[in-house]
XYZ file of C-alpha atoms in Angstrom:
335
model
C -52.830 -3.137 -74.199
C -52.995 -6.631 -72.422
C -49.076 -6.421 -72.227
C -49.280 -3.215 -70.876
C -51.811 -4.378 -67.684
C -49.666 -7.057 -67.110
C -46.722 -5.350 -66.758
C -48.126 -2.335 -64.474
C -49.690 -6.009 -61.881
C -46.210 -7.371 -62.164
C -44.611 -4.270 -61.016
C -46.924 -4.245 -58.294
C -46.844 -7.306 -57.662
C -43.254 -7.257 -56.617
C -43.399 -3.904 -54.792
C -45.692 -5.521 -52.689
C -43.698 -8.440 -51.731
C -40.661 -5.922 -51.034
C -43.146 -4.172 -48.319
C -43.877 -7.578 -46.903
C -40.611 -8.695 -46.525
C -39.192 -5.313 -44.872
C -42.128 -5.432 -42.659
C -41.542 -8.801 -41.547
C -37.492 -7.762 -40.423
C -37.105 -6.548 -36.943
C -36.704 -2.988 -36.715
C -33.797 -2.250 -33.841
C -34.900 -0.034 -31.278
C -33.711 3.382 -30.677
C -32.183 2.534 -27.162
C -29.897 -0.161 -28.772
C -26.349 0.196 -30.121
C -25.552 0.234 -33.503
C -23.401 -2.975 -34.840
C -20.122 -0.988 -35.210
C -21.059 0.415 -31.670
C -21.729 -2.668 -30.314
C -18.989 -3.902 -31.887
C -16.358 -1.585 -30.569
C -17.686 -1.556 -26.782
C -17.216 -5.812 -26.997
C -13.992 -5.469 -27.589
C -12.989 -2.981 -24.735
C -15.484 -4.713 -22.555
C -13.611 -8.305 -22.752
C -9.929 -6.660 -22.609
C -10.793 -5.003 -19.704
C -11.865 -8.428 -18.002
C -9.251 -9.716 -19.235
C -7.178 -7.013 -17.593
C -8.985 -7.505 -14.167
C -8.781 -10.846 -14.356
C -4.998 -10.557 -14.079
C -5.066 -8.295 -10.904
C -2.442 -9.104 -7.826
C -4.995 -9.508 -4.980
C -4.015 -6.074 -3.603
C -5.708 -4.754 -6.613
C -8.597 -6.618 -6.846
C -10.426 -3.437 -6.089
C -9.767 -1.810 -9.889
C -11.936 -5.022 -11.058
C -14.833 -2.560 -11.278
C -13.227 0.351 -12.184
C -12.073 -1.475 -15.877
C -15.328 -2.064 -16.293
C -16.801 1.481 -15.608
C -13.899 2.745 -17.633
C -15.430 1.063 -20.667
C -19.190 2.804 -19.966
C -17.741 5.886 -19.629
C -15.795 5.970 -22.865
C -18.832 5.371 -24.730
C -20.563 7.692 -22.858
C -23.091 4.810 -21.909
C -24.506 3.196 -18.733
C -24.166 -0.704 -17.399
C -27.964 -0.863 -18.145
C -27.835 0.519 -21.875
C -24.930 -2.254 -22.575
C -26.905 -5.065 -21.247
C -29.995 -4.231 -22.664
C -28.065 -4.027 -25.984
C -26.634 -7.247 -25.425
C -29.880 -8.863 -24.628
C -31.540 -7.717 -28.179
C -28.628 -8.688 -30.312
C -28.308 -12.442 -28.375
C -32.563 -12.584 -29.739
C -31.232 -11.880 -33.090
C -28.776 -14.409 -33.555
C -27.611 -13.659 -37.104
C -26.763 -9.918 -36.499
C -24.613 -11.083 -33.199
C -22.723 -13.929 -35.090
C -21.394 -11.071 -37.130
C -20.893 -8.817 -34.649
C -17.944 -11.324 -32.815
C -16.873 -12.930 -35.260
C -15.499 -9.323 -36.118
C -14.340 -8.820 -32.401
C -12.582 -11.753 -32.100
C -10.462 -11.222 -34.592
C -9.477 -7.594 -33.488
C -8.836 -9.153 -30.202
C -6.557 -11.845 -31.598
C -4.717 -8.814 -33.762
C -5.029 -6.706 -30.749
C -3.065 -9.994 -28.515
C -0.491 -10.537 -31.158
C 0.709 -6.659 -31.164
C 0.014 -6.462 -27.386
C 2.486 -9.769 -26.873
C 5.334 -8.308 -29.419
C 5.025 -4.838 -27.095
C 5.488 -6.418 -23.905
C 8.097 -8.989 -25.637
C 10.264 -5.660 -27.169
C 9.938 -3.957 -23.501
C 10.638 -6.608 -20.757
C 7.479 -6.296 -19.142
C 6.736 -10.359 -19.747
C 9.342 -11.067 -16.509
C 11.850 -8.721 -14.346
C 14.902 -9.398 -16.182
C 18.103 -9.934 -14.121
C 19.201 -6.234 -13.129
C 22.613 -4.557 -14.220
C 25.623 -5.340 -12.071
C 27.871 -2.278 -10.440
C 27.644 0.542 -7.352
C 25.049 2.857 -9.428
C 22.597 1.259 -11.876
C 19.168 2.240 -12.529
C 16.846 -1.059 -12.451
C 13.985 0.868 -14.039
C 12.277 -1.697 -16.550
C 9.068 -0.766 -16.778
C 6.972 1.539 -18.545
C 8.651 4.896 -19.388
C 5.671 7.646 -19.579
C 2.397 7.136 -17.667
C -0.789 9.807 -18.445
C -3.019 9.781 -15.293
C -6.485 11.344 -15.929
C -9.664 12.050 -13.641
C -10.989 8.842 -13.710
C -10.537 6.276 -11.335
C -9.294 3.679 -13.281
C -6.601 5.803 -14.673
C -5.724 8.390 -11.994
C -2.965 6.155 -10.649
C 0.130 3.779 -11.678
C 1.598 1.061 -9.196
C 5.119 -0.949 -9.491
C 6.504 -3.771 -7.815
C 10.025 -4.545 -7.787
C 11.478 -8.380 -6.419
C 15.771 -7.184 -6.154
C 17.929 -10.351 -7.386
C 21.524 -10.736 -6.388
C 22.749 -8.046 -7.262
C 21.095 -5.485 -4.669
C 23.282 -5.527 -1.417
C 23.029 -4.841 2.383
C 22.292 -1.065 2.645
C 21.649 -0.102 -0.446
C 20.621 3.594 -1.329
C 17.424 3.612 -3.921
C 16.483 6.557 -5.069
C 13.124 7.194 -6.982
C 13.019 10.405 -9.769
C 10.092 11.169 -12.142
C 9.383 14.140 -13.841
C 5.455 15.805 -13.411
C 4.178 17.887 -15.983
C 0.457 19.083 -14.813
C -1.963 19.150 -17.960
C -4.853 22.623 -17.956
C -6.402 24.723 -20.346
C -7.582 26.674 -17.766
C -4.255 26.531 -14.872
C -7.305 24.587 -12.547
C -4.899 23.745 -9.205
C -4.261 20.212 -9.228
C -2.300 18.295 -6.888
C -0.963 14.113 -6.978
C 1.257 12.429 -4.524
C 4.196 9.558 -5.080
C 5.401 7.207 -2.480
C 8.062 4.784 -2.240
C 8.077 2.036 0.439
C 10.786 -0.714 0.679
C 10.586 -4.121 2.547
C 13.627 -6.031 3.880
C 14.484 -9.236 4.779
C 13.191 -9.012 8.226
C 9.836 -7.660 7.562
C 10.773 -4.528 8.372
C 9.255 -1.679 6.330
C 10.623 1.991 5.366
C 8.064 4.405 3.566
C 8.301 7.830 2.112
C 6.018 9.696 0.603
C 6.000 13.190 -1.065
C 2.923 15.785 -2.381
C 3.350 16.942 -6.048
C 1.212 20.627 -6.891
C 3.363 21.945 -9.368
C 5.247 20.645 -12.628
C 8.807 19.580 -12.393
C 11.171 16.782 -11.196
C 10.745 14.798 -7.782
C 12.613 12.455 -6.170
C 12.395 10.166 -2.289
C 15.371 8.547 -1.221
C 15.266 5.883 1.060
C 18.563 4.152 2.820
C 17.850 1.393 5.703
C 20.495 1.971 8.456
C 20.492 -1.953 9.886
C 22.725 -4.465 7.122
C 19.965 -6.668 6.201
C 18.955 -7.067 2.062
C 15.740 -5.761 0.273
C 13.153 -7.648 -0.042
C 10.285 -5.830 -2.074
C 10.541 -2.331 -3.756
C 6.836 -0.965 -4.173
C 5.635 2.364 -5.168
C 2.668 4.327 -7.209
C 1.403 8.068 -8.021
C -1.731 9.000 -7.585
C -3.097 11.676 -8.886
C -6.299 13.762 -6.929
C -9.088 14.905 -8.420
C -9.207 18.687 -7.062
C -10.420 20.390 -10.728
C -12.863 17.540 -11.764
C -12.061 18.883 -15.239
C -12.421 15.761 -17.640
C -9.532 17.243 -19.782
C -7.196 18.107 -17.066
C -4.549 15.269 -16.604
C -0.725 14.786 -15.358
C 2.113 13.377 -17.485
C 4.655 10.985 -15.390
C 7.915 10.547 -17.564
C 11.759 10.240 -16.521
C 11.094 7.526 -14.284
C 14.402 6.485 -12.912
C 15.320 4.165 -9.975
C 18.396 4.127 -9.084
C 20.238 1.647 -6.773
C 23.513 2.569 -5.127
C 25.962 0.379 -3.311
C 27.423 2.160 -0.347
C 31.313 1.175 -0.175
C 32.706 -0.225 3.002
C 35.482 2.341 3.209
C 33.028 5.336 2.680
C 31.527 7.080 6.205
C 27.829 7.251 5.803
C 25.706 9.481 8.019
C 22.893 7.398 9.059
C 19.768 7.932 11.193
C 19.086 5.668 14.578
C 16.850 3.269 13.847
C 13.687 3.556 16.147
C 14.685 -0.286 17.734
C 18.519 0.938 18.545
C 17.655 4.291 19.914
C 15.032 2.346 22.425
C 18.011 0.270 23.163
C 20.416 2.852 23.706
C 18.378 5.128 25.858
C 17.589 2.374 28.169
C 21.484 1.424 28.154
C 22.360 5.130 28.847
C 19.929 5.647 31.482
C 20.907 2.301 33.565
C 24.734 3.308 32.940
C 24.061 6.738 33.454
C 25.638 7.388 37.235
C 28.839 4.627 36.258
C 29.914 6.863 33.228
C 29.740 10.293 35.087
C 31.678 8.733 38.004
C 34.209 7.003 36.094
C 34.534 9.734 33.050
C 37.695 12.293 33.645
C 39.750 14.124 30.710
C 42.150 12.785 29.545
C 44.698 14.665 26.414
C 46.465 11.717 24.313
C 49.601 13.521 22.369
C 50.184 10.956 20.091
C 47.492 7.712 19.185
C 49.124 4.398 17.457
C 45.778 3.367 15.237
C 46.806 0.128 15.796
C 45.802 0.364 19.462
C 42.220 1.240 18.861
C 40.400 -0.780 16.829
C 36.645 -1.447 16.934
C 36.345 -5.296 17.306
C 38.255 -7.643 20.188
C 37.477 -7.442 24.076
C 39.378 -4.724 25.879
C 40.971 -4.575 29.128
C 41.804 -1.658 31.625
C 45.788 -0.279 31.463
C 47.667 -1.087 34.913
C 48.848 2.746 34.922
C 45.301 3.891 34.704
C 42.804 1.595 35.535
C 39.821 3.434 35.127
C 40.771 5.562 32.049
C 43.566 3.457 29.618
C 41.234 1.123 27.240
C 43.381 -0.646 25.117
C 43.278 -3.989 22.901
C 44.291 -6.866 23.900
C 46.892 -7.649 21.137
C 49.725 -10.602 21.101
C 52.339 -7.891 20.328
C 53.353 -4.971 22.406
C 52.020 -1.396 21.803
C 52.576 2.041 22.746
C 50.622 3.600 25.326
C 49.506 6.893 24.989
C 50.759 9.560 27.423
C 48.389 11.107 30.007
C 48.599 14.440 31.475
């Protein structure tokens, strides 16, 4: 009987201290992430600072859109992160856990990021192919652009090495494939702008609506080299459907060298046709009076060449042009 009392006060007794103890832990609040939670938002939070860390200074705009990026994966607000953050950094033990596991899925998540961009290129712009048609693109081959902000557009930068050459053709290609369950109209534009060696800047830009493959050529008319290739797509939030989204793949840019001996139909710069009107319109009387026909039967191409002065013929003096060449030529006959 006396063993049976004190086993039901040792029972108890011990049930009691369990109470005690449990009531004595913190109890997390209801407003506060779980550990794996918590856990999983740390991780995106510091590679996205890391990301916007990295930004050009163009871009130092998207600083806060990596971070909103995060929030809105988790379906969470700035506030409800740092409020989490301030209860776990009170209870120290709980946090030392919680990074000691996200720093090491950030040092796996470095390792396999570093072999990616190692295996792609992406690390420096390697040295481009030589020859007349060679497409430089090195970057990354599919982009999917979405309806938020931080992922609704791609930007490149190309630096040309030696191998790009006075009046160069590039031409830009991609392939758009528009993402809706419900056909929602959707619309994204591309743009390709090119600086030269003079500071001079050519830009062309074209509207995408509907799936399939676009292209913008751009050819400067003037011989000087390239100096910067930039371009981006964005894509425009008309449906403001979450699941709507735009797929950017056969990216292509293609450089051609035009060849010396080829004609190429080029447009006036703006700079030369200023200089030409005002040319034509103080020469304007001189050429009308001094213009007549003149019918040439048979032309030695020898005699009319592009470079070296030129001098008036003694037969004609105000109609013969002709080179001024050490050996003698034939003159053409005039009727």
């Amino acid at each position: 009987m006396m063993n049976h009392k004190l086993n039901n006060f040792f029972v108890g007794f011990v049930l009691l201290s369990c109470i005690g103890l449990s009531s004595c832990k913190k109890k997390m609040p209801a407003d506060v992430l779980s550990k794996g939670e918590m856990e999983d938002v740390l991780v995106d939070y510091h590679l996205a600072k890391s990301m916007a860390a990295n930004l050009p200074p163009e871009e130092h705009y998207k600083q806060a859109l990596y971070m909103n990026y995060v929030f809105e994966k988790y379906g969470i607000t700035e506030e409800a992160f740092d409020h989490s953050l301030e209860w776990y950094s009170r209870n120290t033990e709980d946090f030392v856990k919680i990074y000691d596991e996200v720093t090491k899925r950030l040092t796996s998540q470095k390792e396999d990021i570093t072999n990616l961009i190692a295996s792609s290129g992406e690390s420096e712009q390697q040295q481009s192919q030589t020859g007349d048609t060679v497409n430089v693109w090195r970057k990354q081959k599919l982009y999917k652009l979405t309806q938020s902000k931080a992922t609704n557009k791609f930007f490149f930068t190309i630096y040309p090495d030696s191998n790009y050459k006075e009046k160069d053709i590039i031409l830009w290609s991609i392939r758009c494939s528009f993402v809706s369950a419900k056909q929602h109209p959707q619309d994204a534009v591309m743009s390709l702008n090119i600086k030269y060696s003079t500071d001079s800047i050519i830009s062309e830009t074209r509207n995408i609506r509907y799936s399939g493959m676009y292209d913008i050529r751009i050819q400067n008319d003037s011989a000087c080299k390239i100096k910067e290739i930039k371009g981006f797509v964005y894509y425009d939030q008309l449906s403001h459907f979450s699941k709507d989204a735009l797929i950017v793949d056969k990216i292509a840019l293609t450089r051609y060298h035009v060849k010396k001996d080829t004609k190429q139909m080029t447009k006036m710069s703006p700079v030369n046709k200023v200089d030409s009107l005002k040319k034509d319109t103080a020469n304007k009387h001189e050429v009308i009076q001094n213009t007549q026909p003149v019918v040439i039967d048979t032309v030695n191409k020898t005699d009319f060449r592009t470079s070296g002065p030129r001098r008036k013929s003694k037969k004609n003096a105000s109609n013969d042009m002709r080179n001024i060449n050490n050996q003698p030529t034939q003159q053409p006959r005039i009727r």
